[in-house]
Amino acid sequence: MTACRICGGDLVEFYDFGRQPLSDAFHKPGQFQDEFFFRLAVGLCTDCTMVQLMEEVPRDKMFHEDYPYYSSGSAVMRKHFELTARRFIETELTGPAPFAVEIGSNDGIMLKTIADAGIKHLGVEPSGGVAELSRSKGVRVLNEFFQESTAVEIAATDGQADVIFSANTICHIPYLDSIFKGVDALLKPNGVFVFEDPYLGEIVRRTSFDQIYDEHYYFFTARSVQSMANRYGFELVDVERLPVHGGETRYTIARQGARTPSPAVAEMIAEENERGLATLPTLEGFGENVTKIKDDLVALLTKLKAEGKTVAAYGATAKSATVANLCGLSTDLVSYVCDTTPQKQNRVSPGTHIPVRPAEAFHEDTPDYALLFAWNHAEEIMAKEKAFRDGGGKWILYVPEVHVV
Ligand code: JHZ
Ligand code: SAH
Ligand code: ZN
């Protein structure tokens, strides 16, 4: 029996996605002899209810100099983080010497607004390429992994922070004990630790199983986050649902007793308990839905191929590694995947080796059907690619079920 990474309780596996590659490892064509694979499976802790991966991938294999995810690739996300920064400036960074720290600041998408406002800040970002780009935007960044020792160093040099923010990063870090101890060292007595990540409640509701891949180690609920925070002398004082990335929750954590919890916290936990969210029957039901989507998607793509239709994919997302490898999609069924990220282009998709081509390929070599791997950006992409549908093209989506629009 595997032990829970948070509380040591029993971890019960509920879905096995099989052998999977690193979701953000785009190899050069023909250069994937030493491609890394691991067993992607998820389990539930029957004690603290934290849902987590059964196997951990070493962090340096995922986050390094050539990490190819650039947060600023979506206009909707740029707006989202600009508004996030403005809200912090108005509500938390109002004292005489405000200081904001971001864990996983990537290309500076959030901190740029704080830097432009002349507020003291520091991004902690281990991936060299994205960190360097954020520096060119005037963002101050430490090119390291955040952990207890990093936090102690920052507190000694820069003092404690009013806000420690983190988006789409805390769920990537298996060693949360070290993170919470670090936050304890770095946060001012009345400061807040705010993080946002994909919400298990939404993943289950929409069967958005492709949120499960190497980088996403934890799948949070208000209940599991509250229980985790309590272990380290903190308290969950607010929760807010966010529409981005297919449905996330923003958790606000403060030192125990420092702030009055919002009623939203108890409401969300009550709702989770009522629907039996983090229970084996619910999660096994989710697993059955995943298998159905897999079968339906393979059947649809096989049928389209038999009819002589062309299919390409849109967005070489990390998420799509799970879908493509689970369904065994190769160039046989999907001829290419287009993506705006130069670091992914002219390379091949992880595990399935589908060529990644620039966005222009979609206009020059337009398929009959486009499999929308970046379904979380559907509105933004479908607006941008309006001509595709006007010209008779069809989108294939697989969340919450396989359908064509
Ligand atoms: P997107 C990554 O996941 C990895 P991914 C990570 N683990 C995570 O949690 C989230 O980000 C935050 C391209 N694109 O945002 C750009 C277009 O080509 O769904 C990206 O490669 N045209 C940290 O990779 C990809 O699609 C467009 O118009 O699943 C989108 O990736 C747009 C909007 C995007 O995250
Ligand atoms: N906050 C951005 C970036 C998310 S990508 C957004 O929401 O779009 C996740 C980032 O976390 C990557 O840039 C990765 O390099 C970084 N990361 C991974 N482990 C980390 C750690 N232990 N400390 C700080 N950053 C980390
Ligand atoms: Zn546990």
Coordinates of C-alpha atoms and ligand atoms in Angstrom, one line a residue:
M1 CA 0.0 0.0 0.0
T2 CA 1.3 3.4 -1.0
A3 CA 1.2 6.2 1.6
C4 CA -0.4 9.6 1.2
R5 CA 2.3 12.3 0.6
I6 CA 0.5 14.7 3.0
C7 CA -0.6 12.6 6.0
G8 CA 0.9 9.2 5.6
G9 CA -2.6 7.6 5.3
D10 CA -3.6 4.8 2.9
L11 CA -3.6 5.8 -0.8
V12 CA -6.2 3.8 -2.8
E13 CA -5.7 3.8 -6.5
F14 CA -8.8 4.5 -8.7
Y15 CA -7.5 5.0 -12.2
D16 CA -4.5 3.8 -14.2
F17 CA -3.6 5.7 -17.3
G18 CA -0.8 3.3 -18.1
R19 CA 2.7 4.2 -19.4
Q20 CA 2.9 7.9 -20.1
P21 CA 5.7 10.3 -21.2
L22 CA 6.7 13.6 -19.7
S23 CA 3.8 15.8 -20.8
D24 CA 6.0 18.8 -21.8
A25 CA 8.9 16.9 -23.4
F26 CA 8.8 17.8 -27.1
H27 CA 11.7 15.9 -28.8
K28 CA 13.3 16.7 -32.1
P29 CA 12.0 14.3 -34.9
G30 CA 13.8 11.0 -34.6
Q31 CA 15.5 12.0 -31.4
F32 CA 13.4 10.2 -28.8
Q33 CA 15.4 7.0 -28.2
D34 CA 15.8 7.9 -24.5
E35 CA 12.3 9.2 -24.0
F36 CA 11.2 8.9 -20.3
F37 CA 8.1 7.1 -19.4
F38 CA 6.4 6.4 -16.0
R39 CA 3.1 4.8 -14.8
L40 CA 0.5 7.5 -14.5
A41 CA -2.1 6.5 -11.9
V42 CA -4.2 8.4 -9.4
G43 CA -5.3 7.5 -5.9
L44 CA -7.4 8.8 -3.0
C45 CA -6.1 9.1 0.6
T46 CA -8.8 7.5 2.7
D47 CA -7.6 9.6 5.7
C48 CA -7.2 13.2 4.6
T49 CA -9.1 12.8 1.2
M50 CA -6.2 14.2 -0.8
V51 CA -6.3 12.9 -4.4
Q52 CA -2.7 12.5 -5.8
L53 CA -0.6 10.6 -8.2
M54 CA 0.7 7.1 -7.2
E55 CA 4.1 7.8 -8.7
E56 CA 6.3 10.9 -8.6
V57 CA 8.4 12.1 -11.5
P58 CA 11.7 13.8 -10.4
R59 CA 11.3 17.6 -10.6
D60 CA 14.4 18.3 -12.7
K61 CA 13.0 16.0 -15.5
M62 CA 10.0 18.4 -15.8
F63 CA 11.2 21.9 -14.9
H64 CA 14.5 22.9 -16.5
E65 CA 16.2 25.3 -18.9
D66 CA 14.1 24.2 -21.8
Y67 CA 10.6 24.0 -20.1
P68 CA 8.4 24.9 -23.1
Y69 CA 5.2 26.2 -21.4
Y70 CA 4.9 30.0 -21.7
S71 CA 2.0 31.3 -19.7
S72 CA 1.6 34.5 -21.8
G73 CA 0.5 32.5 -24.9
S74 CA -3.2 33.1 -24.1
A75 CA -4.8 36.6 -24.1
V76 CA -7.5 35.4 -21.7
M77 CA -4.8 34.3 -19.2
R78 CA -2.9 37.6 -19.6
K79 CA -6.0 39.4 -18.6
H80 CA -6.8 37.0 -15.8
F81 CA -3.4 37.6 -14.2
E82 CA -3.4 41.3 -14.7
L83 CA -6.7 41.5 -12.8
T84 CA -5.3 39.2 -10.1
A85 CA -2.2 41.5 -9.7
R86 CA -4.5 44.6 -9.6
R87 CA -6.6 43.1 -6.9
F88 CA -3.5 42.3 -4.7
I89 CA -2.3 45.9 -5.2
E90 CA -5.6 47.2 -4.0
T91 CA -6.3 44.9 -1.1
E92 CA -3.0 43.3 0.2
L93 CA -0.1 45.5 -0.9
T94 CA -1.3 48.7 0.7
G95 CA 1.2 49.0 3.7
P96 CA 4.3 51.2 3.9
A97 CA 6.7 48.6 2.4
P98 CA 4.7 46.0 0.5
F99 CA 6.4 42.9 -0.8
A100 CA 4.9 40.2 -3.0
V101 CA 6.4 36.8 -3.8
E102 CA 5.3 34.4 -6.5
I103 CA 6.0 30.7 -6.7
G104 CA 6.2 29.5 -10.3
S105 CA 6.2 33.0 -11.9
N106 CA 7.0 31.5 -15.3
D107 CA 7.4 34.3 -18.0
G108 CA 6.2 37.0 -15.6
I109 CA 2.6 37.0 -16.6
M110 CA 1.4 38.1 -13.1
L111 CA 4.4 39.9 -11.6
K112 CA 4.8 42.2 -14.6
T113 CA 1.8 44.3 -13.4
I114 CA 3.3 44.4 -9.8
A115 CA 6.7 45.4 -11.2
D116 CA 5.2 48.1 -13.4
A117 CA 3.4 49.5 -10.3
G118 CA 6.9 49.9 -8.7
I119 CA 6.1 47.4 -5.9
K120 CA 8.8 45.2 -4.4
H121 CA 8.4 41.6 -5.6
L122 CA 10.3 38.4 -6.3
G123 CA 9.4 35.5 -8.5
V124 CA 10.8 32.0 -7.7
E125 CA 11.0 30.1 -11.0
P126 CA 13.3 27.1 -11.6
S127 CA 12.8 26.9 -15.4
G128 CA 15.6 29.0 -16.9
G129 CA 14.0 29.9 -20.3
V130 CA 10.8 31.3 -18.9
A131 CA 12.6 33.0 -16.0
E132 CA 14.9 34.8 -18.4
L133 CA 12.0 36.1 -20.4
S134 CA 10.4 37.5 -17.3
R135 CA 13.6 39.3 -16.4
S136 CA 13.5 41.0 -19.8
K137 CA 10.0 42.4 -18.8
G138 CA 11.5 44.0 -15.6
V139 CA 10.5 41.2 -13.2
R140 CA 12.9 40.3 -10.4
V141 CA 13.3 36.5 -10.3
L142 CA 15.2 33.8 -8.4
N143 CA 16.0 30.9 -10.7
E144 CA 15.4 28.2 -8.1
F145 CA 12.8 25.7 -6.9
F146 CA 10.8 27.1 -4.0
Q147 CA 11.2 25.0 -0.8
E148 CA 11.8 25.7 2.9
S149 CA 15.5 26.7 2.4
T150 CA 14.7 29.1 -0.5
A151 CA 12.0 30.8 1.7
V152 CA 14.4 31.2 4.6
E153 CA 17.0 32.8 2.3
I154 CA 14.5 35.2 0.9
A155 CA 13.2 36.2 4.3
A156 CA 16.7 36.9 5.4
T157 CA 17.6 39.0 2.4
D158 CA 14.3 40.7 1.6
G159 CA 12.2 40.4 4.7
Q160 CA 8.8 38.8 5.0
A161 CA 6.0 39.0 2.3
D162 CA 2.5 40.4 2.5
V163 CA 1.4 38.0 -0.3
I164 CA 2.8 34.7 -1.5
F165 CA 0.9 33.9 -4.7
S166 CA 1.1 30.8 -6.8
A167 CA -1.0 29.8 -9.9
N168 CA -0.9 26.3 -11.4
T169 CA 2.2 25.4 -9.4
I170 CA 1.3 24.3 -5.9
C171 CA -0.5 21.2 -7.3
H172 CA 2.8 20.4 -9.1
I173 CA 4.8 20.1 -5.9
P174 CA 4.8 16.7 -4.1
Y175 CA 6.8 18.0 -1.1
L176 CA 4.2 20.4 0.3
D177 CA 5.5 19.9 3.9
S178 CA 8.6 21.9 2.8
I179 CA 6.4 24.5 1.0
F180 CA 4.2 25.2 4.1
K181 CA 7.3 25.4 6.3
G182 CA 8.7 27.9 3.8
V183 CA 5.5 29.9 3.8
D184 CA 5.7 30.0 7.6
A185 CA 9.2 31.4 7.4
L186 CA 8.4 33.9 4.6
L187 CA 4.9 35.2 5.4
K188 CA 4.2 38.3 7.5
P189 CA 2.0 37.6 10.6
N190 CA -1.1 38.9 8.8
G191 CA 0.0 38.0 5.3
V192 CA -1.8 35.7 2.9
F193 CA -0.7 32.6 0.9
V194 CA -3.0 32.5 -2.2
F195 CA -2.9 29.7 -4.7
E196 CA -5.1 28.5 -7.6
D197 CA -5.2 25.2 -9.3
P198 CA -7.5 22.9 -11.2
Y199 CA -10.5 21.9 -9.0
L200 CA -11.2 18.2 -8.4
G201 CA -14.9 19.1 -8.2
E202 CA -14.8 20.4 -11.8
I203 CA -12.5 17.6 -13.1
V204 CA -15.0 15.0 -11.8
R205 CA -18.1 17.0 -13.0
R206 CA -16.7 17.4 -16.6
T207 CA -14.6 14.3 -16.7
S208 CA -11.7 16.5 -17.6
F209 CA -9.3 13.6 -17.1
D210 CA -6.5 15.2 -19.2
Q211 CA -5.8 17.5 -16.2
I212 CA -4.1 14.4 -14.8
Y213 CA -0.5 14.1 -16.0
D214 CA 3.1 14.1 -14.6
E215 CA 3.2 17.8 -13.6
H216 CA -0.2 17.7 -11.8
Y217 CA 0.6 15.8 -8.6
Y218 CA -2.3 16.9 -6.4
F219 CA -6.0 17.4 -7.2
F220 CA -7.3 19.8 -4.5
T221 CA -10.7 20.2 -2.8
A222 CA -11.6 22.9 -0.2
R223 CA -11.7 20.0 2.3
S224 CA -8.3 18.5 1.5
V225 CA -6.7 22.0 1.4
Q226 CA -8.2 23.0 4.7
S227 CA -7.0 19.8 6.4
M228 CA -3.5 20.3 4.9
A229 CA -3.3 23.9 6.0
N230 CA -4.3 23.0 9.5
R231 CA -1.4 20.6 9.8
Y232 CA 1.0 23.5 9.5
G233 CA -0.7 26.1 11.7
F234 CA -2.6 27.7 8.9
E235 CA -6.2 28.1 8.1
L236 CA -8.2 28.2 4.8
V237 CA -10.0 31.6 5.0
D238 CA -11.4 32.0 1.5
V239 CA -12.2 30.1 -1.6
E240 CA -13.2 31.4 -5.0
R241 CA -14.1 29.5 -8.1
L242 CA -12.4 30.6 -11.3
P243 CA -13.4 29.8 -14.9
V244 CA -9.9 29.6 -16.3
H245 CA -8.1 26.3 -17.4
G246 CA -11.5 24.5 -17.3
G247 CA -12.4 25.3 -13.7
E248 CA -10.1 26.1 -10.9
T249 CA -10.4 27.2 -7.2
R250 CA -8.4 30.0 -5.6
Y251 CA -7.5 29.2 -2.0
T252 CA -6.6 31.9 0.5
I253 CA -4.6 30.7 3.5
A254 CA -3.7 32.8 6.6
R255 CA -2.1 32.0 9.9
Q256 CA -4.5 30.3 12.3
G257 CA -6.6 33.0 14.0
A258 CA -5.2 35.9 11.9
R259 CA -8.2 36.4 9.6
T260 CA -11.9 35.6 9.9
P261 CA -12.8 32.8 7.4
S262 CA -15.4 33.7 4.8
P263 CA -18.7 31.7 4.8
A264 CA -17.7 30.5 1.3
V265 CA -15.2 28.0 2.9
A266 CA -17.8 26.1 5.0
E267 CA -20.3 26.3 2.1
M268 CA -17.9 24.7 -0.4
I269 CA -16.8 22.0 2.0
A270 CA -20.5 21.2 2.8
E271 CA -21.2 20.9 -1.0
E272 CA -18.2 18.6 -1.5
N273 CA -19.3 16.4 1.3
E274 CA -22.9 16.3 0.1
R275 CA -21.9 15.1 -3.4
G276 CA -19.4 12.6 -1.9
L277 CA -16.7 14.2 -4.1
A278 CA -13.6 12.7 -2.6
T279 CA -15.0 9.2 -2.1
L280 CA -14.1 5.9 -3.9
P281 CA -17.6 5.4 -5.5
T282 CA -17.5 8.9 -7.0
L283 CA -13.9 8.5 -8.2
E284 CA -14.5 5.0 -9.6
G285 CA -17.5 6.4 -11.5
F286 CA -15.2 9.1 -12.9
G287 CA -12.9 6.4 -14.1
E288 CA -15.7 4.7 -15.9
N289 CA -16.5 8.0 -17.7
V290 CA -12.8 8.3 -18.7
T291 CA -12.8 4.9 -20.3
K292 CA -16.0 5.8 -22.2
I293 CA -14.5 9.0 -23.6
K294 CA -11.4 7.1 -24.6
D295 CA -13.4 4.5 -26.5
D296 CA -15.7 7.1 -28.1
L297 CA -12.8 9.2 -29.3
V298 CA -10.9 6.3 -30.8
A299 CA -14.1 5.2 -32.5
L300 CA -14.9 8.6 -33.9
L301 CA -11.3 9.2 -35.3
T302 CA -11.3 5.7 -36.8
K303 CA -14.6 6.3 -38.5
L304 CA -13.4 9.7 -39.9
K305 CA -10.3 8.1 -41.2
A306 CA -12.4 5.4 -43.0
E307 CA -14.5 8.1 -44.5
G308 CA -11.3 9.7 -45.9
K309 CA -11.6 12.9 -43.7
T310 CA -8.5 14.7 -42.5
V311 CA -7.9 15.4 -38.8
A312 CA -5.4 17.7 -37.1
A313 CA -5.1 18.8 -33.5
Y314 CA -5.1 22.3 -32.1
G315 CA -2.8 23.2 -29.1
A316 CA 0.1 21.0 -28.1
T317 CA -1.0 21.1 -24.5
A318 CA 0.6 19.2 -21.6
K319 CA -2.9 17.8 -21.0
S320 CA -3.0 16.3 -24.5
A321 CA -0.2 13.9 -23.6
T322 CA -2.7 12.0 -21.4
V323 CA -5.4 11.9 -24.0
A324 CA -3.1 11.0 -26.9
N325 CA -1.2 8.3 -25.1
L326 CA -4.3 6.8 -23.4
C327 CA -6.0 6.6 -26.8
G328 CA -2.8 5.6 -28.7
L329 CA -3.3 8.5 -31.2
S330 CA -0.5 8.6 -33.8
T331 CA -0.1 10.3 -37.2
D332 CA -2.4 7.5 -38.4
L333 CA -5.4 9.3 -36.9
V334 CA -4.1 12.8 -36.3
S335 CA -1.8 14.2 -39.0
Y336 CA -0.3 17.1 -37.0
V337 CA -0.8 19.4 -34.0
C338 CA -0.5 23.2 -34.4
D339 CA 0.8 25.4 -31.6
T340 CA 1.9 29.0 -31.3
T341 CA 4.9 28.2 -29.1
P342 CA 8.2 28.3 -31.0
Q343 CA 9.8 26.0 -28.4
K344 CA 7.3 23.2 -29.3
Q345 CA 7.3 23.7 -33.1
N346 CA 9.2 21.4 -35.5
R347 CA 9.3 18.8 -32.7
V348 CA 7.1 15.9 -32.0
S349 CA 4.4 15.3 -29.3
P350 CA 5.5 13.3 -26.2
G351 CA 5.0 9.6 -26.6
T352 CA 2.9 9.7 -29.7
H353 CA 5.3 11.6 -31.9
I354 CA 2.8 13.6 -33.8
P355 CA 4.6 16.6 -35.6
V356 CA 4.0 20.0 -33.9
R357 CA 3.6 22.7 -36.5
P358 CA 3.2 26.5 -36.3
A359 CA -0.3 28.0 -36.1
E360 CA 0.0 28.9 -39.8
A361 CA -0.1 25.2 -40.8
F362 CA -3.8 25.3 -39.7
H363 CA -4.5 27.9 -42.4
E364 CA -2.2 26.5 -45.1
D365 CA -3.1 22.8 -44.6
T366 CA -6.6 23.1 -43.1
P367 CA -8.1 19.8 -42.0
D368 CA -11.7 18.7 -42.2
Y369 CA -11.8 18.2 -38.4
A370 CA -9.8 19.8 -35.7
L371 CA -9.3 18.0 -32.4
L372 CA -9.2 20.8 -29.8
F373 CA -6.5 19.7 -27.3
A374 CA -6.6 23.2 -25.8
W375 CA -10.3 22.9 -25.0
N376 CA -9.8 25.2 -21.9
H377 CA -9.1 28.0 -24.4
A378 CA -12.1 27.1 -26.6
E379 CA -13.7 30.5 -26.6
E380 CA -10.4 32.4 -27.4
I381 CA -9.4 29.9 -30.1
M382 CA -12.8 29.5 -31.8
A383 CA -13.1 33.3 -32.1
K384 CA -9.6 33.5 -33.6
E385 CA -10.3 30.7 -36.0
K386 CA -13.8 31.7 -37.0
A387 CA -12.9 31.2 -40.6
F388 CA -12.3 27.5 -40.0
R389 CA -16.0 26.8 -39.2
D390 CA -17.2 29.3 -41.7
G391 CA -15.4 27.3 -44.3
G392 CA -17.1 24.0 -43.2
G393 CA -14.4 22.8 -40.7
K394 CA -15.6 21.1 -37.5
W395 CA -14.2 21.0 -34.0
I396 CA -13.9 17.8 -32.0
L397 CA -14.1 18.1 -28.3
Y398 CA -13.9 15.3 -25.7
V399 CA -14.8 17.1 -22.5
P400 CA -17.3 16.5 -20.9
E401 CA -18.0 13.9 -23.6
V402 CA -16.9 13.3 -27.2
H403 CA -18.8 15.7 -29.5
V404 CA -18.5 17.6 -32.7
V405 CA -19.3 21.3 -33.1
Ligands
JHZ1 P1 -2.7 25.3 -21.9 C1 0.4 23.8 -18.9 O1 -0.7 23.0 -19.3 C2 1.3 23.1 -18.0 P2 -1.2 23.0 -20.8 C3 1.1 23.3 -16.5 N1 1.3 22.1 -15.9 C4 -0.3 23.8 -16.2 O2 -0.8 23.5 -15.2 C5 -1.0 24.8 -17.1 O3 -0.2 25.0 -18.3 C6 -1.2 26.1 -16.5 C7 -1.1 26.8 -27.4 N2 -2.1 27.8 -27.9 O4 -2.7 26.7 -21.4 C8 -0.2 27.4 -26.4 C9 -2.2 28.0 -29.3 O5 -1.5 27.3 -30.1 O6 -4.0 24.6 -22.2 C10 0.1 26.2 -25.5 O7 1.1 25.4 -26.0 N3 -3.1 28.9 -29.8 C11 2.0 24.3 -16.0 O8 -0.1 22.9 -21.8 C12 -1.3 25.4 -25.5 O9 -1.9 25.8 -26.7 C13 -3.9 29.7 -28.9 O10 -4.6 30.5 -29.4 O11 -2.3 21.9 -20.9 C14 -2.2 25.8 -24.4 O12 -1.8 25.2 -23.2 C15 -3.8 29.5 -27.5 C16 -4.7 30.2 -26.6 C17 -2.9 28.5 -27.0 O13 -1.9 24.5 -20.8
SAH2 N1 1.9 30.6 -12.8 C1 2.0 30.4 -14.2 C2 2.9 29.2 -14.5 C3 2.3 27.9 -14.4 S1 3.5 26.7 -15.0 C4 0.6 30.2 -14.7 O1 -0.3 30.0 -14.0 O2 0.4 30.2 -15.9 C5 4.2 26.0 -13.5 C6 5.5 26.7 -13.2 O3 5.9 26.3 -11.9 C7 6.6 26.4 -14.2 O4 7.1 27.5 -14.8 C8 7.6 25.6 -13.3 O5 8.9 25.8 -13.7 C9 7.3 26.2 -11.9 N2 7.7 25.3 -10.8 C10 7.6 24.0 -10.7 N3 8.0 23.6 -9.5 C11 8.3 24.7 -8.8 C12 8.8 24.9 -7.4 N4 9.1 24.0 -6.6 N5 9.0 26.2 -7.1 C13 8.7 27.2 -7.9 N6 8.2 27.0 -9.2 C14 8.1 25.8 -9.6
ZN3 ZN -3.7 11.8 3.4

